[in-house]
XYZ file of C-alpha atoms in Angstrom:
787
model
C 200.728 91.459 123.557
C 200.054 95.431 122.942
C 201.407 94.688 119.678
C 198.369 92.732 118.539
C 196.125 95.063 120.729
C 197.359 98.148 118.413
C 196.913 96.000 115.433
C 193.125 95.478 116.043
C 192.837 99.207 116.295
C 194.716 99.554 112.955
C 192.192 97.230 111.386
C 189.213 99.042 113.082
C 190.540 102.056 111.750
C 190.762 100.702 108.461
C 187.099 99.390 108.713
C 185.977 103.086 109.628
C 187.811 104.439 106.673
C 186.408 101.995 104.297
C 182.906 102.585 105.595
C 183.339 106.486 105.355
C 184.840 106.054 101.653
C 181.848 103.865 100.823
C 179.464 106.671 101.830
C 181.231 109.353 99.881
C 181.482 107.259 97.006
C 177.774 106.957 96.896
C 176.938 110.637 97.768
C 175.065 110.850 94.133
C 173.706 107.568 94.559
C 169.484 107.679 94.749
C 168.380 106.300 97.413
C 171.361 105.221 99.019
C 171.648 105.023 102.633
C 174.753 106.030 104.642
C 176.468 103.313 106.528
C 177.918 103.366 110.152
C 180.544 101.209 111.624
C 179.934 99.903 115.001
C 183.103 98.778 117.187
C 183.508 96.716 120.645
C 186.270 96.108 122.895
C 187.916 92.563 123.042
C 187.886 91.561 126.789
C 188.357 88.052 127.907
C 188.978 86.510 131.295
C 188.841 83.171 133.048
C 186.723 82.756 136.315
C 190.116 82.515 138.330
C 191.562 85.977 137.160
C 191.174 88.834 138.573
C 189.262 91.038 136.629
C 190.151 94.588 138.163
C 193.879 93.788 136.837
C 192.982 92.381 133.596
C 193.336 94.678 130.415
C 191.541 94.466 127.434
C 192.958 92.947 124.279
C 191.883 95.706 121.637
C 188.517 96.496 119.554
C 187.053 94.674 116.741
C 183.877 95.524 114.185
C 180.567 94.405 115.383
C 178.413 95.358 112.348
C 178.230 97.869 109.339
C 174.888 99.778 110.253
C 172.598 101.987 107.584
C 170.801 104.785 108.695
C 167.551 104.782 106.919
C 167.054 108.727 107.573
C 165.147 110.634 105.088
C 167.294 112.027 101.714
C 166.658 115.052 99.924
C 163.936 115.301 97.275
C 165.386 115.866 93.625
C 162.539 116.435 90.945
C 162.772 115.039 87.421
C 161.021 115.143 84.109
C 160.222 111.586 83.907
C 156.766 110.597 85.423
C 158.333 107.193 86.274
C 160.670 108.690 88.817
C 159.081 108.084 92.229
C 160.322 109.311 95.782
C 159.175 108.082 99.373
C 158.441 110.877 101.808
C 158.308 109.024 104.779
C 158.937 104.879 105.751
C 158.559 102.438 103.389
C 160.524 100.509 100.729
C 159.161 99.743 97.275
C 158.568 96.228 96.367
C 160.425 94.476 93.247
C 160.832 91.207 92.083
C 163.530 89.938 90.195
C 163.271 89.246 86.323
C 163.412 85.590 87.250
C 160.150 86.098 89.326
C 161.569 84.076 92.245
C 163.246 86.717 94.616
C 161.497 89.761 96.380
C 163.835 92.891 96.502
C 163.417 95.967 98.157
C 164.658 99.542 97.520
C 164.391 103.453 97.980
C 165.414 104.110 94.765
C 162.670 105.159 92.667
C 164.334 105.641 89.425
C 161.909 103.390 87.027
C 161.372 102.917 83.237
C 159.784 100.623 81.212
C 161.448 97.491 79.509
C 160.390 95.800 76.636
C 157.215 94.481 78.007
C 155.923 97.452 79.098
C 156.929 96.652 82.827
C 157.927 98.882 85.344
C 161.634 98.318 85.869
C 164.682 99.709 87.646
C 168.042 100.014 86.145
C 168.583 96.205 86.958
C 165.826 94.988 85.456
C 163.709 94.283 88.701
C 160.150 95.128 88.188
C 158.002 97.287 90.284
C 154.963 95.328 91.812
C 151.653 97.021 92.353
C 148.292 95.859 93.504
C 145.186 95.871 91.483
C 142.484 98.264 92.288
C 138.628 98.354 91.866
C 136.284 101.025 90.627
C 136.654 103.315 93.674
C 140.427 102.858 93.856
C 140.730 100.396 96.552
C 143.814 98.260 96.542
C 143.666 94.944 96.869
C 146.912 93.936 99.062
C 146.455 90.123 99.049
C 148.040 89.786 95.728
C 150.648 91.861 93.801
C 151.658 91.963 90.284
C 153.973 93.441 87.815
C 153.210 97.098 87.009
C 152.281 97.116 83.641
C 151.799 100.330 81.422
C 150.217 99.655 78.141
C 151.261 102.178 75.471
C 147.618 101.460 73.804
C 144.235 100.357 74.653
C 143.115 96.547 74.347
C 139.447 95.837 73.729
C 138.224 99.393 74.137
C 137.379 100.212 70.808
C 134.017 100.971 70.758
C 131.406 100.567 67.650
C 129.402 103.745 66.492
C 125.829 103.700 67.077
C 124.596 107.127 67.772
C 125.534 110.286 66.101
C 124.534 113.901 67.389
C 124.457 116.558 65.133
C 123.087 120.202 66.402
C 123.123 122.191 63.527
C 121.592 125.830 62.537
C 119.798 125.657 58.733
C 119.585 129.134 57.497
C 116.039 130.082 57.166
C 116.936 131.867 53.686
C 117.995 128.673 52.276
C 116.639 128.015 48.617
C 114.548 125.089 47.604
C 116.521 122.526 45.844
C 114.456 121.115 42.676
C 117.143 119.046 41.548
C 117.580 115.118 42.140
C 120.281 114.776 44.536
C 123.670 113.921 43.364
C 126.626 114.056 46.289
C 129.026 114.785 42.844
C 127.070 118.109 42.131
C 127.116 120.892 45.041
C 123.821 122.220 43.243
C 121.756 119.638 44.422
C 122.216 119.981 47.862
C 122.540 123.050 50.296
C 125.061 121.886 52.902
C 127.204 118.767 54.251
C 128.804 117.766 57.116
C 131.233 115.448 57.848
C 133.152 113.281 60.831
C 134.682 109.667 61.799
C 132.622 106.627 62.902
C 134.492 103.664 64.117
C 133.527 99.942 63.882
C 133.951 97.423 66.261
C 137.617 97.021 65.981
C 138.288 100.655 65.785
C 138.972 101.263 62.313
C 137.292 104.936 61.440
C 134.931 105.334 58.547
C 134.358 109.086 57.199
C 130.553 109.564 57.474
C 128.850 112.876 55.333
C 125.527 113.691 55.754
C 124.169 116.266 53.085
C 121.189 118.272 53.681
C 118.802 119.567 50.592
C 116.124 121.960 51.366
C 112.713 120.815 49.417
C 110.079 123.197 51.514
C 109.577 126.653 52.582
C 107.675 127.001 55.768
C 104.053 128.903 55.581
C 100.963 129.216 57.715
C 100.206 125.443 56.516
C 103.352 123.896 56.139
C 106.511 123.356 57.946
C 109.725 123.805 56.573
C 111.463 120.739 55.510
C 115.053 119.583 54.440
C 115.990 116.324 53.280
C 119.205 114.349 54.501
C 121.458 112.131 52.641
C 123.616 109.903 54.483
C 126.758 108.162 53.539
C 129.379 106.281 54.863
C 132.428 106.079 52.679
C 131.245 106.130 49.139
C 128.103 103.889 50.355
C 124.580 105.589 50.839
C 123.037 104.346 53.974
C 119.345 104.614 53.931
C 117.056 105.949 56.567
C 114.713 103.084 58.519
C 111.370 103.683 59.405
C 110.611 106.044 62.363
C 107.166 106.335 63.847
C 106.144 110.021 64.662
C 105.738 111.137 68.011
C 104.373 114.407 69.643
C 106.430 116.803 71.528
C 106.668 114.445 74.649
C 108.020 111.626 72.972
C 105.120 109.210 72.679
C 104.419 107.398 69.388
C 101.704 108.562 67.338
C 98.681 106.522 65.823
C 96.321 107.481 63.388
C 92.583 106.640 63.182
C 90.604 106.500 59.723
C 89.670 110.081 60.214
C 93.472 110.997 60.098
C 93.123 112.160 64.047
C 96.552 111.734 65.462
C 96.697 110.164 69.340
C 99.598 109.141 71.481
C 99.521 105.039 72.547
C 98.662 106.817 75.949
C 95.402 107.974 74.720
C 92.527 105.427 75.955
C 90.672 105.013 72.236
C 94.085 103.961 71.020
C 94.485 100.133 70.547
C 97.731 99.688 69.000
C 97.856 97.559 65.874
C 99.960 94.303 65.843
C 101.236 92.441 62.805
C 101.131 93.526 59.467
C 99.608 97.389 59.085
C 99.244 99.758 55.954
C 101.610 102.251 56.069
C 100.890 105.750 56.390
C 103.541 108.675 56.812
C 102.960 112.086 58.648
C 103.454 114.022 55.327
C 100.543 112.338 53.530
C 98.072 113.145 56.446
C 96.977 116.237 53.972
C 94.079 115.548 52.244
C 91.607 117.163 54.146
C 87.918 116.880 54.137
C 84.971 118.668 55.375
C 82.832 116.572 57.237
C 79.520 115.399 54.973
C 75.841 114.207 56.349
C 74.244 110.917 55.247
C 72.483 111.764 52.283
C 69.653 110.048 50.050
C 69.590 111.095 46.207
C 66.059 110.716 44.731
C 66.063 109.425 40.938
C 65.819 112.287 38.386
C 61.850 113.942 38.093
C 60.543 114.977 34.970
C 60.309 119.017 34.408
C 58.933 120.646 31.638
C 60.478 123.502 29.747
C 59.757 126.053 32.535
C 61.346 123.899 35.202
C 58.020 123.026 36.883
C 57.695 119.188 37.890
C 55.406 117.295 35.769
C 53.476 113.962 36.607
C 53.735 112.470 33.097
C 57.218 111.718 30.973
C 55.885 109.996 28.056
C 54.239 112.617 26.040
C 54.186 110.349 23.041
C 52.133 107.727 24.492
C 48.296 107.891 23.484
C 46.524 109.905 25.519
C 49.345 111.214 27.669
C 49.568 114.760 28.302
C 52.033 116.922 30.576
C 50.698 117.503 34.034
C 51.989 120.324 36.139
C 52.208 119.116 40.097
C 49.144 120.683 41.255
C 48.282 122.336 44.735
C 46.540 119.880 47.008
C 48.339 117.088 46.397
C 49.175 115.049 49.123
C 52.583 113.937 49.986
C 53.478 111.034 52.321
C 56.636 109.277 53.189
C 58.493 107.881 56.209
C 62.090 109.000 57.118
C 64.305 107.719 59.705
C 67.657 109.558 60.558
C 70.546 108.862 62.764
C 70.067 105.191 64.148
C 66.482 106.295 65.329
C 64.650 103.070 66.546
C 61.485 104.182 64.178
C 60.637 105.884 61.566
C 58.678 109.252 61.244
C 55.869 110.018 58.618
C 55.901 113.290 56.891
C 52.887 114.456 55.632
C 52.703 117.275 53.310
C 49.917 119.048 51.119
C 51.174 120.775 48.192
C 50.484 124.599 47.473
C 50.703 126.297 44.086
C 54.469 127.373 44.556
C 55.753 124.063 44.798
C 55.250 123.236 41.131
C 58.787 125.061 41.150
C 60.920 122.159 42.704
C 63.368 124.508 44.779
C 60.405 125.883 46.411
C 59.181 122.253 46.972
C 62.399 121.218 48.597
C 62.148 124.409 50.888
C 58.660 123.936 51.900
C 59.626 120.058 52.512
C 62.418 121.080 54.710
C 60.263 123.162 56.921
C 57.979 120.559 57.222
C 60.448 117.448 57.961
C 62.309 119.794 60.651
C 59.393 120.614 62.343
C 58.187 117.249 62.481
C 61.429 115.768 63.624
C 62.267 118.293 66.227
C 59.213 118.396 68.308
C 58.165 115.535 70.679
C 54.966 113.851 69.551
C 52.294 112.685 71.879
C 52.525 109.086 70.924
C 56.279 108.789 71.273
C 58.172 106.612 73.978
C 60.137 108.317 76.672
C 63.440 106.776 74.649
C 62.260 107.878 71.226
C 61.958 111.629 72.926
C 65.843 111.321 73.120
C 65.581 110.828 69.250
C 64.306 114.109 68.312
C 66.335 115.311 65.000
C 67.359 118.668 63.741
C 68.770 120.409 60.762
C 67.577 118.513 57.982
C 68.293 119.938 54.853
C 65.900 119.170 51.881
C 67.704 120.518 48.158
C 66.747 120.432 44.569
C 69.780 119.644 42.426
C 69.040 121.294 39.432
C 71.706 120.090 37.183
C 70.719 116.437 37.850
C 67.128 116.979 38.357
C 67.125 115.113 41.937
C 65.861 115.980 45.017
C 68.620 115.316 48.044
C 67.871 115.074 51.398
C 70.711 115.175 53.968
C 70.812 114.803 57.949
C 71.211 117.249 60.408
C 74.355 115.472 61.567
C 77.533 115.027 59.790
C 80.148 112.210 60.109
C 80.008 108.502 59.716
C 77.774 107.939 62.361
C 74.552 109.923 60.588
C 72.478 107.991 58.509
C 69.164 108.669 56.368
C 66.590 105.894 55.197
C 63.582 107.400 53.166
C 60.812 104.854 52.799
C 58.211 105.276 50.343
C 54.685 104.081 52.007
C 51.903 104.891 49.951
C 53.192 106.298 46.239
C 52.266 109.657 47.173
C 55.985 110.829 46.581
C 57.127 108.814 43.316
C 57.676 112.374 41.559
C 59.726 113.486 44.533
C 62.148 110.256 43.053
C 62.227 107.963 45.929
C 60.576 105.535 44.071
C 59.075 102.373 45.499
C 60.647 98.820 45.440
C 59.816 96.246 42.893
C 58.037 93.185 43.544
C 59.751 90.795 45.465
C 62.520 93.396 47.076
C 62.736 94.601 50.482
C 61.927 98.081 51.320
C 65.547 100.199 50.655
C 66.751 103.058 51.700
C 68.566 105.984 49.999
C 71.921 105.992 51.494
C 75.494 106.385 51.058
C 77.321 102.689 51.760
C 77.816 102.718 55.608
C 81.572 103.312 56.580
C 83.722 100.358 57.778
C 85.583 100.267 60.838
C 88.823 101.184 59.334
C 87.520 103.063 56.221
C 85.995 106.745 56.758
C 83.443 107.774 54.421
C 81.947 110.973 55.825
C 84.221 112.213 58.582
C 83.307 113.132 62.076
C 80.292 114.805 63.677
C 80.137 118.471 63.404
C 79.941 121.064 66.300
C 76.780 123.176 67.561
C 77.122 126.752 67.895
C 77.694 127.544 71.440
C 77.023 130.776 73.193
C 78.702 131.817 76.600
C 77.334 134.846 78.723
C 79.620 136.928 80.972
C 80.024 135.987 84.290
C 77.370 136.672 86.869
C 77.437 137.109 90.652
C 74.874 134.274 91.137
C 75.000 130.524 91.954
C 72.487 127.626 90.288
C 70.647 127.855 93.640
C 70.667 131.604 94.574
C 67.525 133.740 93.439
C 67.686 136.747 91.262
C 64.889 139.142 90.878
C 63.212 139.096 87.354
C 61.701 142.605 86.737
C 60.377 144.745 83.791
C 63.680 145.890 82.973
C 65.438 143.014 82.780
C 62.588 140.177 81.637
C 63.412 140.967 77.812
C 65.546 138.750 75.319
C 66.324 138.829 71.633
C 67.429 135.443 70.426
C 68.599 134.757 67.164
C 68.892 130.759 66.093
C 69.853 129.822 62.807
C 68.678 133.031 61.047
C 65.477 132.961 62.907
C 64.887 135.742 65.476
C 63.114 134.881 68.589
C 61.607 137.749 71.080
C 61.352 136.508 74.407
C 59.896 137.852 77.607
C 60.010 135.968 80.593
C 57.167 136.682 83.280
C 55.350 137.156 85.468
C 57.199 140.024 87.211
C 58.345 141.183 89.484
C 59.520 137.822 91.123
C 62.837 135.666 92.011
C 63.860 132.708 90.318
C 66.741 130.824 90.697
C 69.314 130.790 87.935
C 68.411 127.222 87.199
C 65.137 128.298 86.669
C 65.560 131.203 84.810
C 67.684 128.949 82.350
C 64.683 126.631 82.085
C 62.311 129.414 81.194
C 64.625 130.687 78.826
C 64.779 127.071 77.031
C 60.961 126.811 77.250
C 60.538 130.349 75.532
C 62.971 129.740 72.565
C 62.111 126.048 71.553
C 58.613 125.669 69.719
C 58.626 129.794 68.391
C 57.665 129.502 64.601
C 59.064 132.022 62.412
C 56.109 134.146 60.895
C 57.808 133.943 57.118
C 58.908 130.246 56.712
C 56.645 128.856 59.273
C 59.844 126.981 60.827
C 59.847 126.033 64.525
C 62.831 126.645 66.408
C 63.576 123.596 68.466
C 66.156 121.649 69.850
C 68.109 124.727 71.693
C 69.599 123.988 75.167
C 70.292 126.481 78.157
C 72.421 125.816 81.073
C 73.779 127.786 83.537
C 77.274 126.595 84.399
C 80.167 128.038 86.376
C 78.134 131.408 86.914
C 77.383 131.675 83.221
C 74.477 131.235 80.765
C 75.154 128.885 78.080
C 73.013 128.192 74.815
C 73.532 125.634 72.738
C 72.053 124.806 69.149
C 70.752 121.376 68.363
C 71.979 122.162 64.627
C 75.458 121.585 64.006
C 78.127 122.757 61.381
C 78.572 126.118 59.843
C 75.035 126.657 59.124
C 74.299 126.824 62.880
C 74.568 130.182 64.686
C 73.205 131.748 67.874
C 73.091 135.087 69.429
C 71.335 136.407 72.952
C 70.872 139.855 73.984
C 69.709 140.729 76.816
C 70.593 142.685 80.220
C 73.874 142.640 81.756
C 72.111 141.084 84.819
C 72.415 138.282 83.006
C 75.810 138.706 81.621
C 74.288 139.001 78.027
C 74.913 142.984 77.287
C 78.133 142.542 75.213
C 77.311 138.946 73.145
C 78.324 138.473 69.460
C 77.007 135.902 67.093
C 78.354 132.315 67.580
C 78.681 129.867 64.782
C 78.772 126.199 64.850
C 81.922 124.189 63.220
C 81.809 121.719 60.390
C 84.793 119.521 61.351
C 87.209 118.337 59.135
C 88.871 114.818 58.600
C 91.793 113.541 56.781
C 91.403 110.927 53.701
C 93.886 108.357 54.550
C 96.302 107.223 51.694
C 98.065 104.686 52.027
C 102.041 104.851 50.636
C 102.758 103.833 47.309
C 106.161 102.884 45.941
C 106.342 101.754 42.051
C 102.945 101.785 41.983
C 102.404 99.002 44.816
C 100.878 99.605 48.605
C 103.312 99.661 51.269
C 102.895 97.804 54.716
C 104.944 97.264 57.740
C 105.641 93.893 59.062
C 107.841 93.864 62.078
C 108.941 97.399 61.873
C 110.365 96.759 58.330
C 108.806 98.098 55.049
C 107.176 95.642 52.808
C 104.848 95.239 50.040
C 103.328 92.049 51.510
C 99.808 92.474 52.872
C 98.527 89.453 52.821
C 98.639 88.924 56.646
C 97.294 92.565 57.337
C 94.143 92.880 59.391
C 90.961 94.266 58.170
C 89.748 95.186 62.143
C 93.021 97.443 62.622
C 91.351 100.932 63.803
C 94.646 102.695 64.945
C 97.607 102.546 62.480
C 101.513 103.527 63.651
C 101.690 106.654 61.492
C 105.570 107.373 60.485
C 107.654 110.124 59.176
C 109.207 110.672 55.569
C 112.318 108.721 55.649
C 115.135 111.322 56.403
C 113.363 114.211 56.564
C 113.688 117.070 59.169
C 110.960 119.724 59.462
C 110.843 123.089 61.610
C 107.982 125.402 62.141
C 107.910 129.001 61.117
C 109.581 129.867 64.439
C 112.768 127.466 63.538
C 111.887 124.857 66.373
C 112.144 121.624 65.091
C 109.016 119.327 64.278
C 110.219 116.280 63.436
C 112.065 114.083 64.223
C 111.420 114.593 68.122
C 113.643 111.597 68.685
C 117.085 110.088 66.717
C 116.797 109.134 63.543
C 117.414 105.301 62.884
C 119.347 104.272 59.503
C 119.475 101.125 58.201
C 122.794 98.547 58.692
C 125.574 99.774 56.979
C 127.655 96.833 55.436
C 131.346 98.394 55.463
C 133.875 98.202 52.710
C 136.154 95.310 52.551
C 133.633 93.256 54.580
C 135.089 94.443 57.630
C 131.594 94.273 59.555
C 128.796 96.309 59.864
C 127.363 99.597 61.546
C 123.516 100.165 62.745
C 123.425 103.995 63.502
C 120.993 106.758 64.379
C 121.203 110.159 64.103
C 120.354 112.857 66.991
C 118.896 116.278 64.951
C 116.734 117.377 67.984
C 119.001 120.264 68.777
C 118.828 121.392 65.362
C 117.329 124.858 64.593
C 116.291 126.807 61.618
C 117.387 130.472 62.120
C 118.070 133.313 59.541
C 121.576 132.980 60.000
C 124.444 131.201 58.448
C 124.766 127.340 58.405
C 126.602 126.405 61.568
C 127.445 123.101 63.103
C 126.353 123.837 67.039
C 127.586 120.473 68.464
C 128.945 117.622 67.026
C 129.467 114.059 68.400
C 129.386 110.315 68.319
C 129.650 107.296 70.820
C 132.332 105.232 68.765
C 135.868 105.333 69.906
C 139.020 103.545 68.326
C 141.688 102.072 70.185
C 143.787 104.737 72.409
C 147.305 105.436 72.547
C 148.993 106.687 75.764
C 148.877 110.079 76.322
C 149.534 110.433 79.690
C 150.591 108.909 82.977
C 149.552 110.127 86.469
C 150.731 108.712 89.688
C 148.941 109.881 92.873
C 150.477 110.351 96.061
C 148.535 107.469 97.520
C 150.022 105.446 94.564
C 147.263 105.067 92.191
C 148.499 104.881 88.653
C 145.988 106.788 86.152
C 146.873 106.313 82.310
C 145.023 108.776 79.995
C 144.648 107.267 75.995
C 143.871 109.197 73.014
C 140.528 107.976 72.571
C 139.377 109.717 75.684
C 139.111 106.728 78.073
C 141.056 106.855 81.652
C 142.093 103.535 83.004
C 143.284 103.052 86.909
C 146.532 100.478 85.920
C 147.017 99.940 89.473
C 148.080 101.148 93.061
C 151.925 101.059 93.808
C 152.257 100.235 97.470
C 154.600 100.118 100.221
C 156.533 97.803 102.289
C 158.096 98.192 105.656
C 160.038 96.362 108.558
C 160.141 95.936 111.951
C 163.847 96.477 111.574
C 164.935 97.863 108.481
C 168.313 98.101 109.875
C 168.343 94.602 109.698
C 167.888 94.048 105.825
C 170.446 92.387 103.672
C 172.633 94.946 101.139
C 172.561 93.351 97.820
C 173.584 96.518 95.869
C 172.344 98.828 93.610
C 170.700 100.147 96.896
C 168.398 97.152 97.105
C 167.685 94.872 99.629
C 166.686 91.555 101.058
C 164.335 90.475 104.079
C 166.276 88.673 106.906
C 165.424 87.289 110.200
C 166.935 90.285 111.736
C 164.596 92.508 109.717
C 161.616 90.786 109.812
C 159.116 89.789 107.420
C 157.716 92.671 105.148
C 154.536 94.256 105.870
C 152.475 95.630 102.933
C 150.285 98.699 102.805
C 148.881 101.539 100.945
C 151.150 104.444 100.474
C 150.309 107.442 103.053
C 148.350 104.894 105.432
C 149.796 104.295 109.149
C 153.118 103.587 109.415
C 153.554 104.132 105.379
C 155.247 107.172 103.888
C 153.744 108.657 100.526
C 154.733 108.849 97.004
C 155.894 111.462 94.868
C 155.894 111.402 91.154
C 158.478 112.866 88.819
C 161.067 112.999 91.555
C 163.854 110.793 93.082
C 165.272 110.608 96.904
C 168.857 111.648 96.964
C 171.420 109.917 99.125
C 171.060 110.928 102.853
C 175.156 111.109 103.093
C 176.185 114.317 104.901
C 179.341 115.128 103.287
C 180.977 117.258 105.656
C 180.407 114.615 108.306
C 181.843 112.051 106.170
C 185.036 114.357 105.826
C 184.874 114.711 109.697
C 184.716 110.907 110.052
C 187.515 110.475 107.526
C 190.064 112.476 109.306
C 189.029 110.743 112.719
C 189.664 107.128 110.957
C 193.065 108.682 110.128
C 193.897 110.015 113.424
C 192.964 106.362 114.870
C 195.052 104.789 112.002
C 197.963 107.100 113.332
C 197.503 106.625 116.817
C 197.661 102.893 116.508
C 200.917 102.996 114.356
C 202.440 104.616 116.919
C 201.442 102.417 119.526
C 202.906 99.544 117.544
C 206.081 101.342 116.766
C 206.641 102.100 120.588
C 206.186 98.492 121.138
C 208.459 97.761 118.421
C 210.938 100.079 120.210
C 210.605 98.439 123.415
C 210.847 95.163 122.585
C 214.205 96.244 120.501
C 215.795 97.592 123.937
C 215.002 94.294 125.647
C 216.679 92.501 122.825
C 219.673 94.921 122.978
C 220.004 94.367 126.783
C 222.303 91.291 126.207
C 224.368 93.131 123.984
C-alpha cells in the first residue's frame, strides 16, 4: 500500500509543479491572477476499525484556487487600455451576444463596428447616462465609440461680426462690383453650414458711403454673398438704444412701441426708412391770404381799379374809413369782431398791416365783458398781419403753429373788401381763408411752437412763506416780445407770500400798453415753482422773447433774455423704387398698397437695407439688433439658409480695419478628436465640430465569491454557482474599485515566490519517488527470501 500512497504524493507534486509552471508562464499576461493548488489527505476507515491505529492513504488535489490580489498598474498610450484599481471585473459579452464574460484584462481596441472589444472579440458593456452623468444600471449595452457625429450638423442661422471700420476710410462712389476692389473698402469671409453640415464660403463686402458730420452719421453699405450668389438684406425695423422697435407719426416724430401715444399699425402700411426722415420743416401757422388789392404807382391802396370806365377815378384809401371784419382763431367757439378806423398813414399797406396787427392782438388778447368763462379761456395771442408786396396781398396768420392752428376771416359788412377778404357770392356760405385742414395721417403745418420761458434763481422761500416787499426790491424791468414794461409793486413796506408776488407781477405786466406801438402786453403767466419765479409768454415761436430783471431777493439779478422756439417737423416721404411707392405687407416689401389703411397714425420705420451707421465718436447707431437677410437658395439645390448678421459689437475708430470677433452658430458633422474616460467610468468623446458627447459609463461587476469563478482562458471568467451572480455597480462606489484609463493591470504573479514553489514541488516529487524506491526494495527483499 505504501507504493500507492507515494504515488499520490508524486501526482500531487506534479500538480503543484504544473500550477507553478502556469503561473510562471503567465507572468506577462495582463490581468492574470496566479493560481494556488490546495491539497487534502486521504483517510478512509470503517466504523469497526480502530481509528487510532489506521494509517492515511496519501494526498489528493482538492482544487486549483485563484488569488485575486491587486496586480501592478502599467501605463500605456492607448486611451482604451483600462485598469481596475480595487475590486471588480469588466463585464463583457461574447461576439454572438449570448454569453456574459468577466475579466480584469482591460486591453481594449475598436473593431470594424466601432465597438470596444478585447483581443478575442468580446465586447465591453456599459450603461447609458443622462445629462448629469448618472448611469442607468438596469440595462447595459455594448460600448460604441463613433468616429463621427451623427445628426449633429447645425444649420447656420446667425453670424456675429465685431469689426473696426477705419474712421479715415474714403467714401466709395462707384457702383459695387465684387470683382473690382476699387468699388469697396474691405471684406471678410467665413464658412457657413447647411442642415447636413456642408460648408459654404460666405463673404461680406463693406463700402463707405458717408462721412460723419455734426448733422449726419457715418455710413457703410454691406453686400453679403454665399458662394457666388448675393443675398439681399431683409427689412429691419429701426430701434432705440434699448432695442425697442420705433414708429413714426405724420410729423416725423420717432417713438418706441411702449410710448402710450403709439398705436401700432396692422396690415399693409406705407414704407418709410430712417434715412428719409431728413426733410425738416419749420412749423407754420394757419394763414389766411387775401385777394390782390389795387395799388397806384406809389404803392398806395386805391379804391377803384378800372380807371377806364366812364366816371371812374383813382381814389387813395382815406383816413377815417371804418374797417370791420370777424376773425376766429384756433378752434375758438365764436368769432371776435375787429373794428378799426384808418389813419392817414394807412394808405401805405405795410403800415396798415402793422396797425391792424396791433388792433387784432389787443382785441384777442384781452378779455371782454361779454365773454363767457369758457370764452375767456379762448384768448389768442401773437397774430401777425403782413402785406405781401410781391403779390399785393394781405396775409393774416394765427399766433400758434402746427396743424392744430386755424384761422377764419369772416366779412360781415363789406367795409374790408379792399383788404382782399371779399364777401361770398350769392348762394354760397360764408367761407374762411384757410389752408386745407391736415388729415390724420398727413401733416401740413407741423406741431405747436414753444413759448419763451424765463426761470429765476433759487430763493429761500416757499409758496406760502412771506417775504418783505420794500422800496429796495419792489421795482422790476420786464421785456416781452420787444415791449419794455416797467413794473413797480406796492404798497411798501409789506409782506407777501410768493404766490401773491407772482400774481401781482402777472397783473402788472399784462395790460401794459406800449407807448409807441399802442400794443398791449397780454397772456404772460407768472408762477412760483420749486423756489423759483417762472415767467412764460403767451406768444410762441422764435419771435417770442422775455427778460425780467429784479433784485436778488427774487432770484432775478442775473437773468438773460429767453426766446421761444419754432418747432421743426419732418415731412414724410414714402420710399419709391422704380418710381413706384413701396409698402410693407406682413413684413415683406411690396408695391401693392390696395389694403393700406387710411387711418394709420403711427407707421413702423425701417433702416436702409444692409446699412451700418456710426456716430462721430465711433459708436454704432444702427442697427442695434441683428441684421436679417432674405433666404439664400444654395447652389445645386442642396437647401436654403435664412441668416442674420450681428454687427452690434462693431466700432469705427481711427485705426486700421480689424476683425475683433467673428463666429457663426452652424456646425458640420464632427470627427473624433479625443476620448476621455473618467475614474468613475464615464466616457466622453470630443469631436472636431466642438461637441462633447457622453457615450456611456463603463461599469464593473463583482461577485460574492470571486474565487468561485470559472476560468475560460484569456484572463476571462464565467459566473458559477460557487461565485454567485454578478452584481453591477459604478466604479468608485462601495464594493467597487476605480477605473484608470491609459493603463493595464499586470499579472499578480510573484516570480520569486513561484521559483521557491517550484523547488519545493521538486523536493516533494523526489521524496515521494524515494519512498516508492524504498517500498520497491523492501518488496524485492521479501520476494528473495525463498531463494
